[in-house]
Structure formats: structure tokens, C-alpha cells
XYZ file of C-alpha atoms in Angstrom:
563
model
C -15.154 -26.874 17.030
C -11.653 -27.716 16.491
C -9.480 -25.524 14.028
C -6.909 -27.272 12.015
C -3.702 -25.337 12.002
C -1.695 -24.730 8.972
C 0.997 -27.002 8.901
C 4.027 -28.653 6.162
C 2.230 -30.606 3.499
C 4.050 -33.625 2.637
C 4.352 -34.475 -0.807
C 3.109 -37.695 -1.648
C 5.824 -38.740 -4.204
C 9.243 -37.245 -3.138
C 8.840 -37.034 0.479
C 9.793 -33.841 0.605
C 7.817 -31.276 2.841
C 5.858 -28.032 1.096
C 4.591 -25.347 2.316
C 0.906 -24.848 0.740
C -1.863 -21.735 1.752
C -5.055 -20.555 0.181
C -4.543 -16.657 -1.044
C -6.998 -14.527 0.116
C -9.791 -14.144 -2.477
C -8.724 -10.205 -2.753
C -5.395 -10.382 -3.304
C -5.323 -13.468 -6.021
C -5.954 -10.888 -9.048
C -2.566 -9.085 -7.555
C -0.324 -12.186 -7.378
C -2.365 -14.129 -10.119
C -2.571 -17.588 -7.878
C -4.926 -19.038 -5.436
C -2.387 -20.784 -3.739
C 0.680 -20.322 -2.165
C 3.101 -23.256 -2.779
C 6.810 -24.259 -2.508
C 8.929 -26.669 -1.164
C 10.394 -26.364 2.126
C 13.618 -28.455 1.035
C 13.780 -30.668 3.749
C 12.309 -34.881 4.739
C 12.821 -34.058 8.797
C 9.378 -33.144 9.969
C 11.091 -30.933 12.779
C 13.114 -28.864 10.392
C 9.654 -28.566 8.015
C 8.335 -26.967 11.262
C 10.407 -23.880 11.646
C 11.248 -23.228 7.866
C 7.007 -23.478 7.832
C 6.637 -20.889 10.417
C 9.130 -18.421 8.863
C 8.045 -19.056 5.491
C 4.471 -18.537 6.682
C 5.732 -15.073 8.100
C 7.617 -13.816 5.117
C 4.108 -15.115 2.955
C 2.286 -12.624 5.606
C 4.374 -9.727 5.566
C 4.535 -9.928 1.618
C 0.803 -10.103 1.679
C 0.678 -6.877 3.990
C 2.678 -4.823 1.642
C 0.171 -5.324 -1.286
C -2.807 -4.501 0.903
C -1.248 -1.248 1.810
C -2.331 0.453 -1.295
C -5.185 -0.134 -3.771
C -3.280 -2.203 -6.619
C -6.223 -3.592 -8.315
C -7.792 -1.507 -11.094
C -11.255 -0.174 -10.857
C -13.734 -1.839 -13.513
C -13.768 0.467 -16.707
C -16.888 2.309 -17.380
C -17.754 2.846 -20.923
C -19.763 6.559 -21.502
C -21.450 7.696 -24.340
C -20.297 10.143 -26.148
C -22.216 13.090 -27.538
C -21.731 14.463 -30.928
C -20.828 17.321 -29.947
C -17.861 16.163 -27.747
C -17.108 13.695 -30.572
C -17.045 16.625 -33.380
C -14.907 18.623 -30.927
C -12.518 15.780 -30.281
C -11.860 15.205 -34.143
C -11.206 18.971 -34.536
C -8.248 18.707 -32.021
C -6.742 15.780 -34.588
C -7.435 18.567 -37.115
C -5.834 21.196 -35.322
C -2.559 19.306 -34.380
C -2.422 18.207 -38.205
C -2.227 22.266 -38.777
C -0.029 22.907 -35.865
C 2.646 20.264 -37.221
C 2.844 20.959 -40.488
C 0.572 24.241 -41.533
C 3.772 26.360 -42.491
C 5.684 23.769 -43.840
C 3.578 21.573 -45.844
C 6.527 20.184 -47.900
C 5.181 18.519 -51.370
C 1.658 18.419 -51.939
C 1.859 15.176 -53.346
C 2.589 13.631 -49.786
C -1.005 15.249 -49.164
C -2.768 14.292 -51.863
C -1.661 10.922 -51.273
C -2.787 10.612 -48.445
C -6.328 11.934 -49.046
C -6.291 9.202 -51.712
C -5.642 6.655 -48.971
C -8.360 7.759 -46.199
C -11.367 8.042 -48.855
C -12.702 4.548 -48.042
C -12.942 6.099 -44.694
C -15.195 8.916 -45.603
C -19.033 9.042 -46.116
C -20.177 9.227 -49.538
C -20.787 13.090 -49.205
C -17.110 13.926 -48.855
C -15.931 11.281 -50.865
C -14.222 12.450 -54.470
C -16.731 12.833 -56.846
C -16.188 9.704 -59.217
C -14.596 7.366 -56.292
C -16.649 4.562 -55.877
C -16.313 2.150 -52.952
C -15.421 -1.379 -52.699
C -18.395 -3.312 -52.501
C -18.451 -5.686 -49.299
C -19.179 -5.215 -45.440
C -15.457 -4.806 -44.341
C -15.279 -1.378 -47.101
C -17.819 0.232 -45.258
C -17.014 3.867 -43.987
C -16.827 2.539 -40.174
C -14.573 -0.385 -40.747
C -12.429 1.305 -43.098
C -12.219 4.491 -40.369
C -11.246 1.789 -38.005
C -8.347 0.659 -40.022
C -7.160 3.874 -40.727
C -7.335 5.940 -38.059
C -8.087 3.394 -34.842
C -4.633 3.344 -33.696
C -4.013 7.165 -32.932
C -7.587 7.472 -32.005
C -7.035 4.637 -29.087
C -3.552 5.829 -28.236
C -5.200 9.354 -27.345
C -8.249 7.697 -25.976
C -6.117 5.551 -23.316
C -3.670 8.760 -22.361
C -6.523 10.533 -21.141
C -8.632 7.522 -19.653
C -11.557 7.718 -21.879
C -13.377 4.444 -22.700
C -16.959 5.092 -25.016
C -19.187 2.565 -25.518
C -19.354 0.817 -28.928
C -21.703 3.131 -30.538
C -19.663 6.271 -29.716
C -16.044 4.924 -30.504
C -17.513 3.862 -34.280
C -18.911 7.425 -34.846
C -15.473 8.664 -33.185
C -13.409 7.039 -35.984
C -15.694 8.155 -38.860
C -15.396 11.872 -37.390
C -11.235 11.414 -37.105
C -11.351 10.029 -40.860
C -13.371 13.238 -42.010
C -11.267 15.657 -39.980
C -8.058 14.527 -40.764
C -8.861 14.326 -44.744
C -9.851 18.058 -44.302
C -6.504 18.934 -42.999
C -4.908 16.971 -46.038
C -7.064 18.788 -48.478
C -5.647 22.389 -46.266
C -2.158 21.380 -46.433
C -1.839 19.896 -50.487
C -2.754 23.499 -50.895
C -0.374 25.363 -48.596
C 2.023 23.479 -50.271
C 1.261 25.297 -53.634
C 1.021 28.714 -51.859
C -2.300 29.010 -51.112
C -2.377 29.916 -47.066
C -6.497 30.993 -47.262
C -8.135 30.454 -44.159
C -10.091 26.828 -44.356
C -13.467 28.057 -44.404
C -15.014 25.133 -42.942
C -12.565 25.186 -39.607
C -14.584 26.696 -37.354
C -17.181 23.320 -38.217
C -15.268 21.763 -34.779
C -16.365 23.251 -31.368
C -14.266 23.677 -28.333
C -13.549 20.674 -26.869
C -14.370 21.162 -22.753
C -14.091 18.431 -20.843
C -14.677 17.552 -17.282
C -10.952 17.494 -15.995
C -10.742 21.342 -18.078
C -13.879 22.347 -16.173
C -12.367 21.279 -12.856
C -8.522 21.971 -13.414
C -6.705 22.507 -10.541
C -3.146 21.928 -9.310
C -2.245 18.868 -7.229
C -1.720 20.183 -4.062
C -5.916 21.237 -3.865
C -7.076 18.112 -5.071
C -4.510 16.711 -2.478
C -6.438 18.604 0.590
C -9.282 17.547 -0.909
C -7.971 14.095 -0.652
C -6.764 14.222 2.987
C -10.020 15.822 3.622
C -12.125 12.990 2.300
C -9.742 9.914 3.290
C -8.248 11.463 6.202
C -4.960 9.861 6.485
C -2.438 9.862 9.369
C 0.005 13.148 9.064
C 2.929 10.884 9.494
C 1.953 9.159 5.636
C 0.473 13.213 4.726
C 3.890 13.908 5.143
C 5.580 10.783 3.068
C 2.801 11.430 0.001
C 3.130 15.075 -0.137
C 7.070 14.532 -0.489
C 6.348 12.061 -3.124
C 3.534 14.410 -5.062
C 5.971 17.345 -4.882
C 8.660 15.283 -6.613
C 6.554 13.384 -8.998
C 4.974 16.742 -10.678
C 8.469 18.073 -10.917
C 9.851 16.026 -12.514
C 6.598 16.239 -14.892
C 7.246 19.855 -14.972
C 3.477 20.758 -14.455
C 1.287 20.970 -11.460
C -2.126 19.430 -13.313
C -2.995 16.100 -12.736
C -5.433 15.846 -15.421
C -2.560 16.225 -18.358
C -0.814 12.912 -16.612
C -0.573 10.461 -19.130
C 0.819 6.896 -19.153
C 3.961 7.679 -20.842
C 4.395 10.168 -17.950
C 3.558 7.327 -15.699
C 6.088 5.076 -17.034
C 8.533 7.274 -17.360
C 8.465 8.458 -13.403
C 9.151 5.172 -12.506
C 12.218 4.477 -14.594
C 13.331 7.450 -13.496
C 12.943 6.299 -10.130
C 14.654 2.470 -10.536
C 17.450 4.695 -12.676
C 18.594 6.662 -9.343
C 19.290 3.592 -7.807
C 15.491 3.498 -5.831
C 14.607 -0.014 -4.332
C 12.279 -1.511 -6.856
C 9.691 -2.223 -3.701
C 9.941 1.284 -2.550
C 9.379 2.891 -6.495
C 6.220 0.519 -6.184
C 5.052 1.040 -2.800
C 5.819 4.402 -2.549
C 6.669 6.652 -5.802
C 3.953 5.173 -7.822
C 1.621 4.177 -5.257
C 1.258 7.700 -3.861
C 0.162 9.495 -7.261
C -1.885 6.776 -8.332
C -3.767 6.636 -5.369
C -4.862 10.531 -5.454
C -5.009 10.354 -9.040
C -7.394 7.125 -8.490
C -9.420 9.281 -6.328
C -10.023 12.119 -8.462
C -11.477 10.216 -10.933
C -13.681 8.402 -8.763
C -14.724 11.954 -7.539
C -15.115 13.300 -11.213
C -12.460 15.939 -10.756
C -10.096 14.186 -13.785
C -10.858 11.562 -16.370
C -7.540 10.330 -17.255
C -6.480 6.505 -16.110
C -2.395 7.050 -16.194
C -1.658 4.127 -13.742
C -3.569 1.589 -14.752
C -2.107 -1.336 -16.858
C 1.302 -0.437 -15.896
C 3.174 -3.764 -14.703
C 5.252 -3.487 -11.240
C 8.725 -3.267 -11.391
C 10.546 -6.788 -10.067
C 10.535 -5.918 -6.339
C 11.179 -9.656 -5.147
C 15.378 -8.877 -3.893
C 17.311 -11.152 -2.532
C 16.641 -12.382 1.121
C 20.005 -12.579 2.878
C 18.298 -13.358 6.376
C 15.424 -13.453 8.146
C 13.981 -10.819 8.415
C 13.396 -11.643 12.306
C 16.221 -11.443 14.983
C 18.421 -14.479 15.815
C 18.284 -15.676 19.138
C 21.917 -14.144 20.093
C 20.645 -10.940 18.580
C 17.857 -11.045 20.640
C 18.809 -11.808 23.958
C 22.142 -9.135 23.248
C 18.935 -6.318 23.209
C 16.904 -7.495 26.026
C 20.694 -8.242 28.234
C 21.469 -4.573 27.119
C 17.882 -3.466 28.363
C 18.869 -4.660 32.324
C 21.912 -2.137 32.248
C 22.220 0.813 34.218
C 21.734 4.280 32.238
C 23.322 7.489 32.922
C 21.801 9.905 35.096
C 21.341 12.560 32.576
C 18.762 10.354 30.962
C 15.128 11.383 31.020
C 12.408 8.972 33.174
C 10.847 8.482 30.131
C 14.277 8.075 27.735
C 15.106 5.639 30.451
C 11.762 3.573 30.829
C 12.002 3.217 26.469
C 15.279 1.718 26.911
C 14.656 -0.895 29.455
C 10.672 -1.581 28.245
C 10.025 -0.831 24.581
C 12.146 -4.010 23.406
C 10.365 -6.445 25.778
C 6.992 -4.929 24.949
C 7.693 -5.358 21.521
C 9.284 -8.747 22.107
C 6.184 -10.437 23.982
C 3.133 -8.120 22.221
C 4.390 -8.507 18.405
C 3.037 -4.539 18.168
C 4.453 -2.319 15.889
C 6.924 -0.101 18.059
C 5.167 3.066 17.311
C 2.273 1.601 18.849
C 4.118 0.843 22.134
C 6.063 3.996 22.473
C 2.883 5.869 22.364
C 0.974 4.150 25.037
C -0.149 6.000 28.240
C -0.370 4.645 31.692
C -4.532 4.012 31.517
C -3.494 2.247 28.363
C -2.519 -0.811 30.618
C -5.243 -2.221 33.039
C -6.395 -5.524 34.520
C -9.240 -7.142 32.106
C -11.957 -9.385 33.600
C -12.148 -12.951 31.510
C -15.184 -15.136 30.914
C -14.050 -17.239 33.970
C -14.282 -14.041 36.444
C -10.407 -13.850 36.494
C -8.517 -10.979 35.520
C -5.691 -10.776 33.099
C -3.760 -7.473 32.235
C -3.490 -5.697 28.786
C -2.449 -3.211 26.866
C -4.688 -1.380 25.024
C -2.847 -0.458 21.906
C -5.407 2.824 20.711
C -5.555 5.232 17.982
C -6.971 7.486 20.905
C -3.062 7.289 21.700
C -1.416 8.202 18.637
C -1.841 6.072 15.538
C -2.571 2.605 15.043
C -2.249 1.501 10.841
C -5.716 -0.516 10.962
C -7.218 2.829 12.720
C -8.785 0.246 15.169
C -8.312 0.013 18.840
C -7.170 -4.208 20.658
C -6.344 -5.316 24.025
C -3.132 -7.855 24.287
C -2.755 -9.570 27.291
C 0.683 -9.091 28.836
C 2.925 -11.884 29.140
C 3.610 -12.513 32.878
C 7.589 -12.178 32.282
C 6.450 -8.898 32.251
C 4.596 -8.702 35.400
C 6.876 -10.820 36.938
C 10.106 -8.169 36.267
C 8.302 -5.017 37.275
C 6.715 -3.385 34.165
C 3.224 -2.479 36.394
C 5.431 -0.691 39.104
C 6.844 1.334 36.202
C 3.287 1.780 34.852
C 2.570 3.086 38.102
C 5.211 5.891 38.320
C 3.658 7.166 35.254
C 0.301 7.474 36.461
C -2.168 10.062 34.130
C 0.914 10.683 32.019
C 2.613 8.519 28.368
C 4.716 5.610 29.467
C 7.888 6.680 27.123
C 8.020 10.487 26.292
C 7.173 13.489 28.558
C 4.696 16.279 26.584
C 6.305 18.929 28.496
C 9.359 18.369 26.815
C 8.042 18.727 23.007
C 10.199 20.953 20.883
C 8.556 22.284 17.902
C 7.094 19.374 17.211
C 4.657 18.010 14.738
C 1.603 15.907 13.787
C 3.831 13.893 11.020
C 6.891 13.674 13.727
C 5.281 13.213 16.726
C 7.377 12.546 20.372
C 6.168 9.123 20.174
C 8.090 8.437 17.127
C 10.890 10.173 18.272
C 10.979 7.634 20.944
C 10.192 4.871 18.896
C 13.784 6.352 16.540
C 15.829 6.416 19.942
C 15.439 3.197 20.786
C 15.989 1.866 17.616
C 19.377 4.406 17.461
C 20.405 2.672 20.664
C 20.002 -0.844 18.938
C 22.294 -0.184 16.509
C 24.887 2.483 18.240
C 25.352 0.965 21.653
C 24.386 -2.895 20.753
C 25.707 -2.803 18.073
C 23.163 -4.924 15.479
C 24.088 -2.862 12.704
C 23.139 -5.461 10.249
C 20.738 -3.366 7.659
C 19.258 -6.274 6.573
C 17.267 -6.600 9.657
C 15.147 -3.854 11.773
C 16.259 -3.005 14.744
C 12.389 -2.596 16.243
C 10.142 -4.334 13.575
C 12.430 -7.463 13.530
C 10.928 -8.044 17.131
C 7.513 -8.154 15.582
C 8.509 -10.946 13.043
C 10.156 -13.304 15.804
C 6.848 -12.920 17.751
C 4.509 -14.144 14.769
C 7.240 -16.841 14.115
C 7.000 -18.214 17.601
C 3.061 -18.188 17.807
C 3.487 -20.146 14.740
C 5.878 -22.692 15.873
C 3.821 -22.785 18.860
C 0.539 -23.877 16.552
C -1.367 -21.035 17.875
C -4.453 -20.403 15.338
C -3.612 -17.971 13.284
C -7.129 -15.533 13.692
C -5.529 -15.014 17.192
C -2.559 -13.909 16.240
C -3.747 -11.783 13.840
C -6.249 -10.323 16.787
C -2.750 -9.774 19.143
C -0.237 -8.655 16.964
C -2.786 -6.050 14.601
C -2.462 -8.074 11.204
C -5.113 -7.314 8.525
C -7.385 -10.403 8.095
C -6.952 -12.843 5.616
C -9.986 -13.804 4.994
C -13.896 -11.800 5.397
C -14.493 -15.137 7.894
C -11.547 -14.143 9.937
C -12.620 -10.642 10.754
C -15.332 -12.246 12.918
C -15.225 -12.756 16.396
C -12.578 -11.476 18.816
C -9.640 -13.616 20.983
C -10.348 -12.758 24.602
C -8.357 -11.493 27.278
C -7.584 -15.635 28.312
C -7.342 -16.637 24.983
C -4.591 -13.924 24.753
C -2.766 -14.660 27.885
C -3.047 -18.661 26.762
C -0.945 -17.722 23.509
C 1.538 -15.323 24.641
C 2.205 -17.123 27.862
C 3.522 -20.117 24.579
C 6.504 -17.844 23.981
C 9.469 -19.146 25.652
C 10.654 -16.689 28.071
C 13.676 -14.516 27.096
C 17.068 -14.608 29.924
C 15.442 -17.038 32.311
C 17.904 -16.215 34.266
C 16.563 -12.721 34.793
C 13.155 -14.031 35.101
C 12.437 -15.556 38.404
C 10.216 -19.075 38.815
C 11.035 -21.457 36.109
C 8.405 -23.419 37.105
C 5.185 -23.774 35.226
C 4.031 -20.278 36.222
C 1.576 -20.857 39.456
C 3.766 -18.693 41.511
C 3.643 -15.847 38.248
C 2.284 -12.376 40.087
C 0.068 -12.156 37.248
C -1.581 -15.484 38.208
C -1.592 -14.529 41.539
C -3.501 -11.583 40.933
C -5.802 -13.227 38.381
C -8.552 -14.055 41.167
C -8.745 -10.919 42.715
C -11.274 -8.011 40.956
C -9.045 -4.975 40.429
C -11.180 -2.872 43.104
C -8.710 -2.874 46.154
C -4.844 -2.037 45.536
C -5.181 -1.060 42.285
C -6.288 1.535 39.811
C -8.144 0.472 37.230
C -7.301 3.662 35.294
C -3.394 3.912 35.588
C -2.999 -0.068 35.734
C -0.709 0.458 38.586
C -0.154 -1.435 41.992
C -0.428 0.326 45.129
């Protein structure tokens, strides 16, 4: 079956060129579309092309930052309500009536007034004797309750994420009403100087609710969130930063008295200081919401305080791509082939000279490079009985952000300029940092990173691509996806190579193997020809060479290496 690639859509009228893509079925209640659509601004056909396969990457990456955390609300569930945590919610309405204004009452007109005003609201029992009621269904005690009182009553229902069902809510207001015209009746006589005790106060229970039951500061439900979802210590480290922050600036530790104001507010304070809107989103509110999210899917808290709160605008300004230029790239990979000083590790030294190629002609995620080990690369037997070498990019090895192991199939530039002799000389040990050499290290900083962070130092210190509005390892990862794309390789195979989430449940099928790898990466045009060796069309490639041969004599299957 033949695939048909995504390409420019030509617009029927203007002869322009658009770029058009179905939205994944999960993400179209986060961007509100089904389809992606613009205009690539262009009639040439060639130009369309490459402005298609950036704007196709830039479409991707965007989609990858709002499948990083769980935007989408969960669907409410209404609970009944019993009377007796009804009778006990009115009584704190009561109480805070009291609280506000039991000492100073002012004139007990303003009281009276008011009891005047709620008696529709009231059941006949409690109702002045002589007041008779409107006639008519929208007088009745419930609708009138709802008039009156609905508005504070939903204001303190939504703060603390409760949602009753019909039935409930109805005998809610009616409770409010009766509650609140007690407290008017208490104060009007305060304010003539009569401070008895209300002998029907103690009528309202003590309200206990599931988040009082369970209270507990953030930082146990937080272990009890990194016990249950288990995430990498790397983001353990980012969210407990954020958590400590967030509930100090709240000035409490319980994340069952979060409300939405105190949602809101965090993030204003947030864009205030200056904070990228993306990384407020991503990051300062996506970190509390998610354990917050979790707790109330575990029963530990019922308050909502994240939901319905709309993202701050976090689409900036795009100076550049966000890939590297050609000149930017080949001034890396030239700056690679230079000799290093002698006081540089093996391991410093194989990062420098292999890490930006890898990256270059893999599309992984540096991290996922720096940590691989020498059994990590190996020759892979094909459908056809050849072999083709890969990296297996593992979360055996360190971390990998789907938590799922793949093979990519090395480009034979690679082969070709030595990388399995190195592979070799670090047989049974990591390819780019030496465990011997940790220093007080840690889970959330491991050496691998560190590694990852030198090279990227050297990028910018000693190549000197200091622009910020570019990475100086992750921009290798966009200029890979772009050239697949140019090169009208199927997007489910890049997506298998280069570690992308799936768009689509379809595309999670099936896997891309080891020749259907080699086929795709051996599209990308290879980088300083000059340093390459046979320009031909590749039969003479050591790679291809060794592709007929099983791996059982001058090799180790283990280590990858050559003999």
C-alpha cells in the first residue's frame, strides 16, 4: 500500500500554496481546530517545499509541548449531597456572617432589611408570621433561594471543586437562605445590645470533609505522587522547585485550601516577574495542577483550582528557525574534526568530536546520546538477512522522555569516519562520561547530562553560536526532522527514528525496521563531503560492505566494535 505524504496544498483560487494537517483527535479540544491551516506565502512549488517542511516541524514541536502535560480537564462528576453535609455547609455561611459582623452589627435596620428581603426564600415554617407568598411557580422557596443566595453559594462551591447533582444543589440553596436569615435575625439584635447566645446555633454540625479528613502538606502528597507516577528525578527535581515556590508564595503548605483565585493569582505573579508566558504555562502552572489533578483523582482533596483557567498568550515571536542554518551547522561539525588538548578526558574528548554528528544524523534528543554505552550500538539483522548497525537509544541507559526503548540505524557517514572504532575503545563502559569520575553526583544531575551541558558549553564558548534564539544541541534535532521531511520520508518513520509521540492511535502501530531506517537516514545529505570519503552512491560505504556478513566473526555483537 502506498502512503501519500503530506505535502503544500494549492489553493484553488489564488494560487497560492497552504500548508493544511488533520489535528490529532486528542489534542483538538486544546487548540479548538481539527485542522491545521495557513498559507505558505509563496506560487513556486520549490519554495512551498521547504517553508512546508519547516512549518510542518514548528506544527510538531508545538504539538509536543501540549502533550507534555495533561491540559484537558477531567469530566465533572456531580455527588449527592447528604443532609447532613448540606446542614453543615450552611452553618459555615452562618458562622462567617457572625465572624464579620457579630461585634459590630452597625444599625439594625440594615438587618432587618435584609431578613425582609430573603423571606421568599424561606419555608413557610420560618417565614414571618403574616407574610404570605407570591403566588406562582418562580416564588417558590427553591427558586427564590436560587435568586438570592445562588451566587455566593456557587462561588464557594467552585473554590473548593464541589459539583452536587441537581437535587442536592436545590436543597443547598434553601439551607443557605434559612441560615443566613438566622444570622440576620442574631445580628438586628446585637445591634440593640442584646449579645445572648443564639440558642438555635449549635442546629449546624461540623462540617468534615474528605480533603479535612486527609489533610496533609504538599510535599507527602508529592511522594505519594512520585510514588504512584514515578517520574524521572531530573523533572522530580524541576516540580519540587516549582511546588516549593508555588505554596510560598500561597503562604500555606495545604493543597486542599488552593482555590482559583490562588490559581490565578500565581500565574500573574509569574508573567509579572518577567517569566516567559510558555514557561508560566508549561511549567509554574502545569506542575501544581498536575499533583493537585492527582489528588483528587486519588480522593486525597476535592477542590478543582486549575480548571477553567485560560493559558496565558505563549505564541512569541519567531525570529528564526528554530533549526541550525547550514553555515551554523557545518561551523559545529568543522569544529568537531579539531584537535583537543591533552588534558581532556577520553570521554570529554569522544563528546566533542561524536555527540554533534550523532545528534546530527539520529534526530535524538542529546541526553539520549550522551548516555549511551558501548553495547548500546550493535549490528541488526534486516528482513533481507543483511545487517545494518544501530543505536539503541534505552531507558536501561539513563532516561528516554517516552520511557520506551528504539533502534536507529546509523547513517554510514558515520561508519565511514570511524565512530565503530571509537565504540570499540569503549568496550563494557558509556561512550561519553567515565563513572569513575562522578563527583557527588545525583539522580536529577546525572554525568550524562553533564556531558550533554559540555558540549552544548563548547557550542556556544569556542564556536561561538551564541544566538539564544536557537539551541545549541536540540536545534540539531529540528534540522534532522526538517530534512526527512524535505526528503518525503513518511512521517510514522520518522516519528519511529527520532522518538516523537504519535499523532495518531493508527500511527502507534507497527515498527520501521532496521532497512527501513537505514533507507531514510541514508536521504540526509551528508555534512563536509569533503571529510567524508566516496561521493559516490555509497556501494563502497563500510557499512554496506559489512551489510552481508552476520556479525559472528570480527565483531562483538555486545560492544558493537570491530576487531
Amino acid at each position: 500500500m502506498v502512503v501519500r505524504m503530506a505535502t503544500p496544498f494549492l489553493h484553488p483560487k489564488s494560487g497560492v500554496w497552504y500548508f493544511r494537517k488533520a489535528v490529532p483527535e486528542h489534542l483538538q479540544p486544546l487548540l479548538g481546530r481539527k485542522e491545521e491551516k495557513f498559507s505558505l506565502h509563496t506560487k513556486d512549488l520549490a519554495v512551498a517545499r521547504r517553508r512546508f517542511a519547516q512549518a510542518a516541524a514548528d506544527v510538531q514541536a508545538r504539538w509536543d509541548d501540549l502533550q507534555r502535560q495533561p491540559l484537558v480537564p477531567e469530566p465533572v462528576r456531580e455527588q449527592s449531597l447528604t443532609l447532613q453535609q448540606i446542614v453543615a455547609m450552611a452553618g459555615e455561611f452562618y458562622h462567617d456572617l457572625l465572624r464579620r459582623y457579630g461585634k459590630h452589627p452597625g444599625p439594625a435596620k440594615i438587618w432587618r432589611d435584609k431578613l425582609d428581603q430573603i423571606q421568599s426564600a424561606l419555608p413557610d415554617r420560618l417565614m414571618k408570621p403574616g407574610r404570605k407568598r407570591i403566588p406562582g411557580w418562580a416564588f417558590q422557596p427553591a427558586q427564590a433561594a436560587a435568586r438570592k443566595v445562588g451566587a455566593q453559594v456557587r462561588e464557594v462551591l467552585d473554590s473548593e471543586g464541589i459539583v452536587p447533582d441537581n437535587e442536592s444543589l436545590t436543597r443547598l440553596y434553601l439551607e443557605v437562605a434559612s441560615a443566613l436569615a438566622q444570622g440576620y435575625a442574631v445580628l438586628a439584635r446585637h445591634a440593640e445590645g442584646d449579645f445572648s447566645d443564639d440558642p438555635l446555633a449549635d442546629r449546624f454540625p461540623a462540617r468534615v470533609t474528605r480533603s479535612k479528613e486527609n489533610s496533609t502538606d504538599w510535599r507527602k502528597m508529592y511522594a505519594g505522587y512520585v510514588d504512584a507516577r514515578k517520574p524521572a528525578a531530573k523533572s522530580v527535581k524541576r516540580q519540587k522547585g516549582v511546588l516549593a515556590a508555588f505554596f510560598t508564595f500561597l503562604g500555606h503548605d495545604d493543597p486542599s485550601r488552593v482555590t482559583r483565585a490562588d490559581a490565578q493569582a500565581w500565574m500573574k505573579h509569574r508573567l509579572d516577574a518577567g517569566i516567559a508566558p510558555q514557561t508560566v504555562w508549561y511549567a509554574d502552572m502545569a506542575h501544581p495542577r498536575a499533583l493537585l489533578n492527582w489528588a483528587r483523582r486519588n480522593d486525597l482533596i476535592t477542590n478543582r483550582p486549575f480548571d477553567d483557567i485560560d493559558p496565558p498568550a505563549i505564541n512569541k515571536e519567531q525570529v528564526r528557525d528554530r533549526e541550525f542554518s547550514l553555515e551554523e551547522s557545518e561551523r559545529i561539525l568543522k569544529a568537531t574534526l579539531d584537535p583537543v588538548s591533552n588534558r581532556m578526558s577520553a570521554e570529554g574528548a569522544g563528546a566533542r568530536r561524536w555527540v554533534p554528528w550523532l545528534c546530527a544524523y539520529t534526530g535524538a534528543r542529546v541526553n539520549e546520546i550522551t548516555q549511551a554505552r558501548s553495547e548500546d550500538v550493535f549490528p541488526k539483522k534486516s528482513r533481507n538477512g543483511r545487517f545494518v548497525w544501530v543505536i539503541r537509544i534505552t531507558p536501561e541507559a539513563g532516561t528516554t522522555k517516552t520511557r520506551k526503548a528504539r533502534e536507529v540505524a546509523l547513517h554510514p557517514h558515520l561508519v565511514e569516519m570511524g565512530f565503530l572504532e571509537y565504540v570499540g575503545s569503549r568496550k563494557g563502559r558509556p561512550l561519553f562520561y567515565d563513572p569513575g569520575r562522578a563527583r557527588d553526583g545525583s539522580a536529577a544531575n546525572p554525568q550524562y547530562a553533564k556531558a550533554a551541558s559540555r558540549v552544548a558549553e563548547w557550542v556556544r564558548k569556542v564556536v561561538g553560536i551564541t544566538d539564544e534564539n536557537v539551541s545549541p544541541n536540540h536545534a540539531w534535532r529540528h534540522l534532522f526532522r526538517s530534512m526527512l521531511l524535505a526528503a518525503e520520508v513518511q512521517e510514522q518513520v520518522i516519528d519511529r527514528i527520532d522518538g516523537h509521540a504519535s499523532a495518531t492511535v493508527g500511527r502507534t502501530y507497527g515498527t520501521a525496521w532496521p532497512e527501513v531506517m537505514l533507507a531514510a537516514v541514508s536521504k540526509i545529505p551528508r555534512f563536509l563531503e569533503e571529510h567524508g570519503g566516496d561521493d559516490g552512491d555509497g556501494s563502497e560505504h563500510l557499512a554496506e560492505r559489512l551489510a552481508d556478513q552476520p556479525p559472528s566473526k570480527g565483531m562483538d555483537l555486545r560492544a558493537g566494535s570491530i576487531d
